[in-house]
Structures are given as C-alpha cells and as structure tokens.
C-alpha cells in the first residue's frame, strides 16, 4: 500500500479500509531536530509496544485516540486524522529546554502542570506559540484549544497515577492531536519514552530518550528495562 508520509520515527501507509491508516514504527532515533541520529535495532518494536499499551490504557480512562489495533511487532492501524500542527507539552517538573531557557535547575517541581504549545515546524525549530497566536493564525479555534488543554491535563493525571505504581515520576511529555473527517479531536501520533521524560522517583534514573540525547545509557536496553518494569510485552 502507498506510503503517504515518512517522519523521523514512523512511516504512514494507506490501507484499503476507509479512513484507516497503517503506521510503522521505525528503528531510527533522532534528537535536537534531527541533528543527532542513529539506527537502533529493536526500537520500532519497543515503541509500538509502548504506544499501543498507553493508547489502550488511556482509552480505558475515557481518552479517545487514533489507535485502533496493533497488527504486528512494528505496526498499528489508526484512524485517519489531520494532525493539528501543535506540539502540546505538559510539564510537571522543570527539565530539558524549560530548565535551560529560564535557568532553573532540572528537577525543580512546579506548583501545577504547565502547558506549552509549540508550532510543529521542524524547519523553524518548533517555536513556542501563545494562545493568541494559535487562534489569530487559525491553527486552532478558541474552543479547540480549550479542548486540547483539558485533554492534555487529563492525560497527565492518568499517566502520573499509572507511573506512580512503578515508582516512576512523569516529568513531562509531548502529545499531538488530530481531527477526524467528522471533526472529532483525537489524541494521535505516539505516547512512548521517545516523547516523555520518566525518572525513577528514588534514584532519579532516566527511562526515556534523554539517555540517547545526552549519551547517558544505551537506548534499547533502557527502553527494554522500562518495558520489563511496567510488565509490558
Ligand atoms: P523539551 O522541550 O524539554 O525538549 O521537551 C519537553 C518534553 O516534550 C520531553 O518529554 C520531550 O521528550 C518532548 N518533546 C518535545 N518536543 C519533542 C519532539 O520534537 N520530539 C519528541 N520525540 N519529543 C518531544
């Protein structure tokens, strides 16, 4: 079937089912907007495993997504959506670009979850936008933006509680949303350690893509250790 789109971590194919696409998780790992890259055998399998599991978990908590079914080690079927070109970032603890941008120490716990919205444009380095930009530039309407934020905070609550069971702190994450042909807004893209920060609550050991970005530990072994810890296989 026709390849419709190839991103840094996934390929998207058409299927012969109306409004259904096939996503293939790739073995490539990238960071810093593609400046650092590597091919890591087994990464596609692990991220398909995580993403399918988290989409299922979120659906059980009433959060609908584009995810339909895992169909092989590296592939899943999803509902076709038009991606809203926003990276919705939720931060519970200051880390990464926020810590760097404002000079606060990584690990500083914030009073409440902070939402950041970035324009999904690799060529521009995904610049941060405020609500006015998003509405005035027709990226999303006022009501859509409200819905995205509400959903993002609900997803944060569910995931924080889930990871707490395994003594893991959800530091931050990035999600994307898409619109179906009927105009429904669904969580889309992926939910995996590529798109979040997860620290052991006691030792602060990292179980996310920062191990690759910062050359801390091998990515595949780290993701496998996380899958084992969560009992996902
Ligand atoms: P930061 O802005 O600190 O780099 O990222 C905040 C959170 O969003 C982290 O969990 C990070 O993994 C995720 N994130 C932000 N932008 C991207 C992106 O372009 N790709 C991926 N995979 N994750 C992102």
PDB file of C-alpha atoms and ligand atoms in Angstrom:
ATOM      1  CA  UNK A   1       0.000   0.000   0.000  1.00  0.00           C
ATOM      2  CA  UNK A   2       1.039   3.564  -0.720  1.00  0.00           C
ATOM      3  CA  UNK A   3       3.456   5.328   1.625  1.00  0.00           C
ATOM      4  CA  UNK A   4       1.693   8.589   2.492  1.00  0.00           C
ATOM      5  CA  UNK A   5       4.228  10.156   4.837  1.00  0.00           C
ATOM      6  CA  UNK A   6       7.579   9.360   6.380  1.00  0.00           C
ATOM      7  CA  UNK A   7       8.560  11.092   9.597  1.00  0.00           C
ATOM      8  CA  UNK A   8      11.624  10.753  11.794  1.00  0.00           C
ATOM      9  CA  UNK A   9      10.241   7.825  13.802  1.00  0.00           C
ATOM     10  CA  UNK A  10       7.300   6.470  11.808  1.00  0.00           C
ATOM     11  CA  UNK A  11       6.021   5.722   8.319  1.00  0.00           C
ATOM     12  CA  UNK A  12       2.348   6.163   7.447  1.00  0.00           C
ATOM     13  CA  UNK A  13       0.695   3.990   4.788  1.00  0.00           C
ATOM     14  CA  UNK A  14      -2.742   3.914   3.188  1.00  0.00           C
ATOM     15  CA  UNK A  15      -4.911   0.829   3.679  1.00  0.00           C
ATOM     16  CA  UNK A  16      -7.891  -0.458   1.734  1.00  0.00           C
ATOM     17  CA  UNK A  17     -10.163   0.424   4.661  1.00  0.00           C
ATOM     18  CA  UNK A  18     -11.831   3.847   4.517  1.00  0.00           C
ATOM     19  CA  UNK A  19     -10.329   6.387   6.938  1.00  0.00           C
ATOM     20  CA  UNK A  20      -7.852   3.832   8.318  1.00  0.00           C
ATOM     21  CA  UNK A  21      -4.062   4.136   8.016  1.00  0.00           C
ATOM     22  CA  UNK A  22      -1.203   1.805   8.893  1.00  0.00           C
ATOM     23  CA  UNK A  23       1.668   3.169  10.928  1.00  0.00           C
ATOM     24  CA  UNK A  24       5.075   1.522  11.018  1.00  0.00           C
ATOM     25  CA  UNK A  25       7.413   2.396  13.868  1.00  0.00           C
ATOM     26  CA  UNK A  26      10.991   2.770  12.598  1.00  0.00           C
ATOM     27  CA  UNK A  27      14.272   1.918  14.277  1.00  0.00           C
ATOM     28  CA  UNK A  28      15.650   5.423  13.871  1.00  0.00           C
ATOM     29  CA  UNK A  29      16.400   7.604  16.875  1.00  0.00           C
ATOM     30  CA  UNK A  30      16.810  11.347  16.395  1.00  0.00           C
ATOM     31  CA  UNK A  31      17.364  14.287  18.712  1.00  0.00           C
ATOM     32  CA  UNK A  32      17.865  18.032  18.512  1.00  0.00           C
ATOM     33  CA  UNK A  33      15.650  18.361  15.458  1.00  0.00           C
ATOM     34  CA  UNK A  34      17.404  15.561  13.587  1.00  0.00           C
ATOM     35  CA  UNK A  35      20.970  16.772  14.218  1.00  0.00           C
ATOM     36  CA  UNK A  36      21.808  13.650  16.259  1.00  0.00           C
ATOM     37  CA  UNK A  37      20.670  10.399  14.648  1.00  0.00           C
ATOM     38  CA  UNK A  38      21.182   6.686  14.917  1.00  0.00           C
ATOM     39  CA  UNK A  39      19.539   3.436  13.918  1.00  0.00           C
ATOM     40  CA  UNK A  40      18.731   1.283  16.919  1.00  0.00           C
ATOM     41  CA  UNK A  41      17.710  -2.292  16.233  1.00  0.00           C
ATOM     42  CA  UNK A  42      14.531  -3.158  18.119  1.00  0.00           C
ATOM     43  CA  UNK A  43      13.459   0.430  18.839  1.00  0.00           C
ATOM     44  CA  UNK A  44      10.454   0.247  16.499  1.00  0.00           C
ATOM     45  CA  UNK A  45       9.176  -2.873  18.245  1.00  0.00           C
ATOM     46  CA  UNK A  46       9.533  -1.284  21.680  1.00  0.00           C
ATOM     47  CA  UNK A  47       7.854   1.999  20.762  1.00  0.00           C
ATOM     48  CA  UNK A  48       4.977   0.209  19.047  1.00  0.00           C
ATOM     49  CA  UNK A  49       4.612  -1.848  22.224  1.00  0.00           C
ATOM     50  CA  UNK A  50       4.609   1.225  24.500  1.00  0.00           C
ATOM     51  CA  UNK A  51       2.397   3.351  22.299  1.00  0.00           C
ATOM     52  CA  UNK A  52      -0.225   0.619  21.778  1.00  0.00           C
ATOM     53  CA  UNK A  53      -0.239  -0.064  25.511  1.00  0.00           C
ATOM     54  CA  UNK A  54      -0.610   3.608  26.521  1.00  0.00           C
ATOM     55  CA  UNK A  55      -3.309   4.333  23.930  1.00  0.00           C
ATOM     56  CA  UNK A  56      -5.238   1.328  25.313  1.00  0.00           C
ATOM     57  CA  UNK A  57      -4.712   2.461  28.888  1.00  0.00           C
ATOM     58  CA  UNK A  58      -5.890   5.984  28.078  1.00  0.00           C
ATOM     59  CA  UNK A  59      -8.953   4.681  26.207  1.00  0.00           C
ATOM     60  CA  UNK A  60      -9.942   2.685  29.299  1.00  0.00           C
ATOM     61  CA  UNK A  61      -9.858   6.023  31.150  1.00  0.00           C
ATOM     62  CA  UNK A  62     -12.117   7.642  28.548  1.00  0.00           C
ATOM     63  CA  UNK A  63      -9.460   9.351  26.431  1.00  0.00           C
ATOM     64  CA  UNK A  64     -10.048   8.530  22.789  1.00  0.00           C
ATOM     65  CA  UNK A  65      -7.154   8.325  20.345  1.00  0.00           C
ATOM     66  CA  UNK A  66      -6.453   7.456  16.732  1.00  0.00           C
ATOM     67  CA  UNK A  67      -5.225   3.981  17.828  1.00  0.00           C
ATOM     68  CA  UNK A  68      -7.270   1.051  16.550  1.00  0.00           C
ATOM     69  CA  UNK A  69      -5.161  -2.089  16.752  1.00  0.00           C
ATOM     70  CA  UNK A  70      -1.599  -3.380  16.971  1.00  0.00           C
ATOM     71  CA  UNK A  71      -1.203  -5.618  13.922  1.00  0.00           C
ATOM     72  CA  UNK A  72       2.453  -6.677  14.121  1.00  0.00           C
ATOM     73  CA  UNK A  73       5.589  -6.053  16.163  1.00  0.00           C
ATOM     74  CA  UNK A  74       6.168  -2.704  14.497  1.00  0.00           C
ATOM     75  CA  UNK A  75       2.788  -1.759  13.045  1.00  0.00           C
ATOM     76  CA  UNK A  76      -0.577  -0.463  14.165  1.00  0.00           C
ATOM     77  CA  UNK A  77      -3.799   0.567  12.460  1.00  0.00           C
ATOM     78  CA  UNK A  78      -5.064   4.040  13.252  1.00  0.00           C
ATOM     79  CA  UNK A  79      -7.995   6.256  12.363  1.00  0.00           C
ATOM     80  CA  UNK A  80      -7.022   8.796   9.724  1.00  0.00           C
ATOM     81  CA  UNK A  81      -6.804  12.292  11.172  1.00  0.00           C
ATOM     82  CA  UNK A  82      -5.478  15.634  10.056  1.00  0.00           C
ATOM     83  CA  UNK A  83      -2.796  16.485  12.563  1.00  0.00           C
ATOM     84  CA  UNK A  84      -3.279  19.849  14.282  1.00  0.00           C
ATOM     85  CA  UNK A  85       0.221  21.348  13.853  1.00  0.00           C
ATOM     86  CA  UNK A  86       0.841  21.850  17.563  1.00  0.00           C
ATOM     87  CA  UNK A  87       3.138  20.046  19.963  1.00  0.00           C
ATOM     88  CA  UNK A  88       1.246  20.080  23.249  1.00  0.00           C
ATOM     89  CA  UNK A  89       3.803  19.785  26.043  1.00  0.00           C
ATOM     90  CA  UNK A  90       2.829  19.214  29.670  1.00  0.00           C
ATOM     91  CA  UNK A  91       5.471  19.767  32.335  1.00  0.00           C
ATOM     92  CA  UNK A  92       5.222  18.682  35.972  1.00  0.00           C
ATOM     93  CA  UNK A  93       8.885  19.196  36.788  1.00  0.00           C
ATOM     94  CA  UNK A  94      11.271  21.633  35.100  1.00  0.00           C
ATOM     95  CA  UNK A  95      13.654  19.824  32.744  1.00  0.00           C
ATOM     96  CA  UNK A  96      15.043  19.968  29.229  1.00  0.00           C
ATOM     97  CA  UNK A  97      14.523  23.137  27.240  1.00  0.00           C
ATOM     98  CA  UNK A  98      12.491  24.803  30.022  1.00  0.00           C
ATOM     99  CA  UNK A  99      15.280  24.367  32.575  1.00  0.00           C
ATOM    100  CA  UNK A 100      17.778  25.699  30.039  1.00  0.00           C
ATOM    101  CA  UNK A 101      15.600  28.587  28.819  1.00  0.00           C
ATOM    102  CA  UNK A 102      14.910  30.109  32.239  1.00  0.00           C
ATOM    103  CA  UNK A 103      17.969  28.915  34.162  1.00  0.00           C
ATOM    104  CA  UNK A 104      16.035  26.850  36.679  1.00  0.00           C
ATOM    105  CA  UNK A 105      17.518  23.630  37.989  1.00  0.00           C
ATOM    106  CA  UNK A 106      16.411  20.381  36.317  1.00  0.00           C
ATOM    107  CA  UNK A 107      14.183  18.597  38.791  1.00  0.00           C
ATOM    108  CA  UNK A 108      12.507  21.726  40.176  1.00  0.00           C
ATOM    109  CA  UNK A 109       8.922  20.693  40.958  1.00  0.00           C
ATOM    110  CA  UNK A 110       6.384  23.211  39.684  1.00  0.00           C
ATOM    111  CA  UNK A 111       3.273  24.270  41.612  1.00  0.00           C
ATOM    112  CA  UNK A 112       0.977  22.918  38.911  1.00  0.00           C
ATOM    113  CA  UNK A 113       1.320  21.289  35.475  1.00  0.00           C
ATOM    114  CA  UNK A 114       2.432  23.833  32.904  1.00  0.00           C
ATOM    115  CA  UNK A 115       1.251  23.529  29.298  1.00  0.00           C
ATOM    116  CA  UNK A 116       3.443  24.768  26.459  1.00  0.00           C
ATOM    117  CA  UNK A 117       2.262  24.909  22.872  1.00  0.00           C
ATOM    118  CA  UNK A 118       4.769  24.747  20.041  1.00  0.00           C
ATOM    119  CA  UNK A 119       4.170  25.170  16.331  1.00  0.00           C
ATOM    120  CA  UNK A 120       5.003  21.850  14.634  1.00  0.00           C
ATOM    121  CA  UNK A 121       7.538  23.146  12.131  1.00  0.00           C
ATOM    122  CA  UNK A 122      10.905  21.351  12.120  1.00  0.00           C
ATOM    123  CA  UNK A 123      12.335  23.924   9.698  1.00  0.00           C
ATOM    124  CA  UNK A 124      11.657  26.646  12.292  1.00  0.00           C
ATOM    125  CA  UNK A 125      12.713  24.565  15.323  1.00  0.00           C
ATOM    126  CA  UNK A 126       9.122  24.149  16.618  1.00  0.00           C
ATOM    127  CA  UNK A 127       8.744  27.685  18.048  1.00  0.00           C
ATOM    128  CA  UNK A 128       6.553  28.239  21.101  1.00  0.00           C
ATOM    129  CA  UNK A 129       3.240  30.000  20.484  1.00  0.00           C
ATOM    130  CA  UNK A 130       0.785  31.600  22.850  1.00  0.00           C
ATOM    131  CA  UNK A 131      -2.990  31.159  22.740  1.00  0.00           C
ATOM    132  CA  UNK A 132      -3.494  34.382  20.777  1.00  0.00           C
ATOM    133  CA  UNK A 133      -1.069  33.289  18.033  1.00  0.00           C
ATOM    134  CA  UNK A 134      -2.841  29.950  17.715  1.00  0.00           C
ATOM    135  CA  UNK A 135      -6.321  31.448  17.434  1.00  0.00           C
ATOM    136  CA  UNK A 136      -5.369  34.510  15.360  1.00  0.00           C
ATOM    137  CA  UNK A 137      -3.400  32.388  12.890  1.00  0.00           C
ATOM    138  CA  UNK A 138      -6.220  29.829  12.575  1.00  0.00           C
ATOM    139  CA  UNK A 139      -4.093  26.949  13.862  1.00  0.00           C
ATOM    140  CA  UNK A 140      -6.949  26.043  16.222  1.00  0.00           C
ATOM    141  CA  UNK A 141     -10.117  27.768  17.401  1.00  0.00           C
ATOM    142  CA  UNK A 142     -10.625  29.013  20.961  1.00  0.00           C
ATOM    143  CA  UNK A 143     -12.850  26.004  21.761  1.00  0.00           C
ATOM    144  CA  UNK A 144     -10.457  23.521  20.172  1.00  0.00           C
ATOM    145  CA  UNK A 145      -7.559  24.947  22.145  1.00  0.00           C
ATOM    146  CA  UNK A 146      -9.591  24.653  25.342  1.00  0.00           C
ATOM    147  CA  UNK A 147     -10.340  21.009  24.482  1.00  0.00           C
ATOM    148  CA  UNK A 148      -6.676  20.241  23.707  1.00  0.00           C
ATOM    149  CA  UNK A 149      -5.579  21.664  27.045  1.00  0.00           C
ATOM    150  CA  UNK A 150      -8.295  19.850  29.008  1.00  0.00           C
ATOM    151  CA  UNK A 151      -7.397  16.562  27.322  1.00  0.00           C
ATOM    152  CA  UNK A 152      -3.677  17.108  27.877  1.00  0.00           C
ATOM    153  CA  UNK A 153      -4.211  17.720  31.612  1.00  0.00           C
ATOM    154  CA  UNK A 154      -6.462  14.670  31.925  1.00  0.00           C
ATOM    155  CA  UNK A 155      -3.849  12.517  30.136  1.00  0.00           C
ATOM    156  CA  UNK A 156      -1.267  13.910  32.565  1.00  0.00           C
ATOM    157  CA  UNK A 157      -3.391  12.859  35.565  1.00  0.00           C
ATOM    158  CA  UNK A 158      -3.906   9.331  34.225  1.00  0.00           C
ATOM    159  CA  UNK A 159      -0.252   8.813  33.324  1.00  0.00           C
ATOM    160  CA  UNK A 160       1.102  10.288  36.583  1.00  0.00           C
ATOM    161  CA  UNK A 161      -1.096   7.882  38.575  1.00  0.00           C
ATOM    162  CA  UNK A 162      -0.134   4.933  36.381  1.00  0.00           C
ATOM    163  CA  UNK A 163       3.627   5.517  36.608  1.00  0.00           C
ATOM    164  CA  UNK A 164       3.431   6.131  40.360  1.00  0.00           C
ATOM    165  CA  UNK A 165       2.616   2.406  40.736  1.00  0.00           C
ATOM    166  CA  UNK A 166       6.109   1.677  39.435  1.00  0.00           C
ATOM    167  CA  UNK A 167       7.908   4.365  41.472  1.00  0.00           C
ATOM    168  CA  UNK A 168       8.354   6.470  38.332  1.00  0.00           C
ATOM    169  CA  UNK A 169       7.812  10.225  38.098  1.00  0.00           C
ATOM    170  CA  UNK A 170       6.341  11.642  34.893  1.00  0.00           C
ATOM    171  CA  UNK A 171       8.445  14.757  34.442  1.00  0.00           C
ATOM    172  CA  UNK A 172       6.982  15.999  31.142  1.00  0.00           C
ATOM    173  CA  UNK A 173       5.631  14.790  27.818  1.00  0.00           C
ATOM    174  CA  UNK A 174       4.660  15.914  24.345  1.00  0.00           C
ATOM    175  CA  UNK A 175       1.476  14.865  22.597  1.00  0.00           C
ATOM    176  CA  UNK A 176      -0.205  15.699  19.328  1.00  0.00           C
ATOM    177  CA  UNK A 177      -3.844  15.741  18.358  1.00  0.00           C
ATOM    178  CA  UNK A 178      -5.639  15.250  15.069  1.00  0.00           C
ATOM    179  CA  UNK A 179      -9.087  15.887  13.653  1.00  0.00           C
ATOM    180  CA  UNK A 180     -11.167  13.130  12.094  1.00  0.00           C
ATOM    181  CA  UNK A 181     -13.254  13.568   8.955  1.00  0.00           C
ATOM    182  CA  UNK A 182     -16.200  14.229  11.357  1.00  0.00           C
ATOM    183  CA  UNK A 183     -14.305  16.967  13.170  1.00  0.00           C
ATOM    184  CA  UNK A 184     -13.693  14.952  16.337  1.00  0.00           C
ATOM    185  CA  UNK A 185     -10.408  15.733  18.096  1.00  0.00           C
ATOM    186  CA  UNK A 186      -8.394  12.603  18.907  1.00  0.00           C
ATOM    187  CA  UNK A 187      -5.075  12.062  20.613  1.00  0.00           C
ATOM    188  CA  UNK A 188      -2.718  11.000  17.794  1.00  0.00           C
ATOM    189  CA  UNK A 189       0.968  10.445  16.986  1.00  0.00           C
ATOM    190  CA  UNK A 190       2.513   8.315  19.763  1.00  0.00           C
ATOM    191  CA  UNK A 191       2.895   8.019  23.516  1.00  0.00           C
ATOM    192  CA  UNK A 192       6.254   6.449  24.338  1.00  0.00           C
ATOM    193  CA  UNK A 193       9.543   7.123  26.129  1.00  0.00           C
ATOM    194  CA  UNK A 194      10.558   8.993  22.957  1.00  0.00           C
ATOM    195  CA  UNK A 195       8.020  11.670  23.797  1.00  0.00           C
ATOM    196  CA  UNK A 196       8.156  11.902  27.576  1.00  0.00           C
ATOM    197  CA  UNK A 197      10.562  12.123  30.498  1.00  0.00           C
ATOM    198  CA  UNK A 198      10.325   9.434  33.158  1.00  0.00           C
ATOM    199  CA  UNK A 199      12.572   9.338  36.202  1.00  0.00           C
ATOM    200  CA  UNK A 200      12.858   6.746  38.940  1.00  0.00           C
ATOM    201  CA  UNK A 201      11.295   8.569  41.907  1.00  0.00           C
ATOM    202  CA  UNK A 202      14.065   7.475  44.267  1.00  0.00           C
ATOM    203  CA  UNK A 203      17.273   7.303  42.238  1.00  0.00           C
ATOM    204  CA  UNK A 204      16.202   9.790  39.500  1.00  0.00           C
ATOM    205  CA  UNK A 205      17.479   7.309  36.895  1.00  0.00           C
ATOM    206  CA  UNK A 206      16.145   8.240  33.462  1.00  0.00           C
ATOM    207  CA  UNK A 207      13.936   5.826  31.493  1.00  0.00           C
ATOM    208  CA  UNK A 208      13.391   7.973  28.401  1.00  0.00           C
ATOM    209  CA  UNK A 209      15.009   9.371  25.274  1.00  0.00           C
ATOM    210  CA  UNK A 210      17.285  11.673  27.283  1.00  0.00           C
ATOM    211  CA  UNK A 211      19.602   8.643  27.654  1.00  0.00           C
ATOM    212  CA  UNK A 212      20.145   8.910  23.882  1.00  0.00           C
ATOM    213  CA  UNK A 213      20.089  12.715  23.630  1.00  0.00           C
ATOM    214  CA  UNK A 214      22.703  13.022  26.375  1.00  0.00           C
ATOM    215  CA  UNK A 215      24.661   9.780  25.775  1.00  0.00           C
ATOM    216  CA  UNK A 216      23.821   8.517  29.270  1.00  0.00           C
ATOM    217  CA  UNK A 217      22.988   4.876  28.502  1.00  0.00           C
ATOM    218  CA  UNK A 218      22.048   2.649  25.543  1.00  0.00           C
ATOM    219  CA  UNK A 219      18.520   3.455  24.387  1.00  0.00           C
ATOM    220  CA  UNK A 220      17.307  -0.065  23.559  1.00  0.00           C
ATOM    221  CA  UNK A 221      18.412  -1.512  26.889  1.00  0.00           C
ATOM    222  CA  UNK A 222      16.846   1.440  28.733  1.00  0.00           C
ATOM    223  CA  UNK A 223      13.501   1.055  26.921  1.00  0.00           C
ATOM    224  CA  UNK A 224      13.587  -2.733  27.465  1.00  0.00           C
ATOM    225  CA  UNK A 225      14.227  -2.178  31.187  1.00  0.00           C
ATOM    226  CA  UNK A 226      11.213   0.161  31.249  1.00  0.00           C
ATOM    227  CA  UNK A 227       9.019  -2.395  29.443  1.00  0.00           C
ATOM    228  CA  UNK A 228      10.125  -5.061  31.969  1.00  0.00           C
ATOM    229  CA  UNK A 229       9.464  -2.729  34.907  1.00  0.00           C
ATOM    230  CA  UNK A 230       5.944  -1.995  33.597  1.00  0.00           C
ATOM    231  CA  UNK A 231       5.339  -5.648  32.727  1.00  0.00           C
ATOM    232  CA  UNK A 232       4.558  -4.802  29.097  1.00  0.00           C
ATOM    233  CA  UNK A 233       5.476  -7.409  26.486  1.00  0.00           C
TER     234      UNK A 233
HETATM  235  P1  LIG B   1      11.872  19.747  25.876  1.00  0.00           P
HETATM  236  O1  LIG B   1      11.196  20.979  25.332  1.00  0.00           O
HETATM  237  O2  LIG B   1      12.292  19.910  27.297  1.00  0.00           O
HETATM  238  O3  LIG B   1      12.970  19.268  24.972  1.00  0.00           O
HETATM  239  O4  LIG B   1      10.773  18.597  25.810  1.00  0.00           O
HETATM  240  C1  LIG B   1       9.685  18.527  26.693  1.00  0.00           C
HETATM  241  C2  LIG B   1       9.035  17.152  26.560  1.00  0.00           C
HETATM  242  O5  LIG B   1       8.411  17.032  25.286  1.00  0.00           O
HETATM  243  C3  LIG B   1      10.021  15.990  26.624  1.00  0.00           C
HETATM  244  O6  LIG B   1       9.382  14.909  27.259  1.00  0.00           O
HETATM  245  C4  LIG B   1      10.332  15.661  25.174  1.00  0.00           C
HETATM  246  O7  LIG B   1      10.602  14.292  25.010  1.00  0.00           O
HETATM  247  C5  LIG B   1       9.022  16.047  24.481  1.00  0.00           C
HETATM  248  N1  LIG B   1       9.249  16.673  23.169  1.00  0.00           N
HETATM  249  C6  LIG B   1       9.250  17.974  22.852  1.00  0.00           C
HETATM  250  N2  LIG B   1       9.474  18.170  21.543  1.00  0.00           N
HETATM  251  C7  LIG B   1       9.629  16.946  21.025  1.00  0.00           C
HETATM  252  C8  LIG B   1       9.890  16.471  19.692  1.00  0.00           C
HETATM  253  O8  LIG B   1      10.002  17.222  18.726  1.00  0.00           O
HETATM  254  N3  LIG B   1      10.007  15.125  19.551  1.00  0.00           N
HETATM  255  C9  LIG B   1       9.875  14.262  20.607  1.00  0.00           C
HETATM  256  N4  LIG B   1      10.018  12.940  20.390  1.00  0.00           N
HETATM  257  N5  LIG B   1       9.613  14.674  21.871  1.00  0.00           N
HETATM  258  C10 LIG B   1       9.483  15.994  22.059  1.00  0.00           C
END
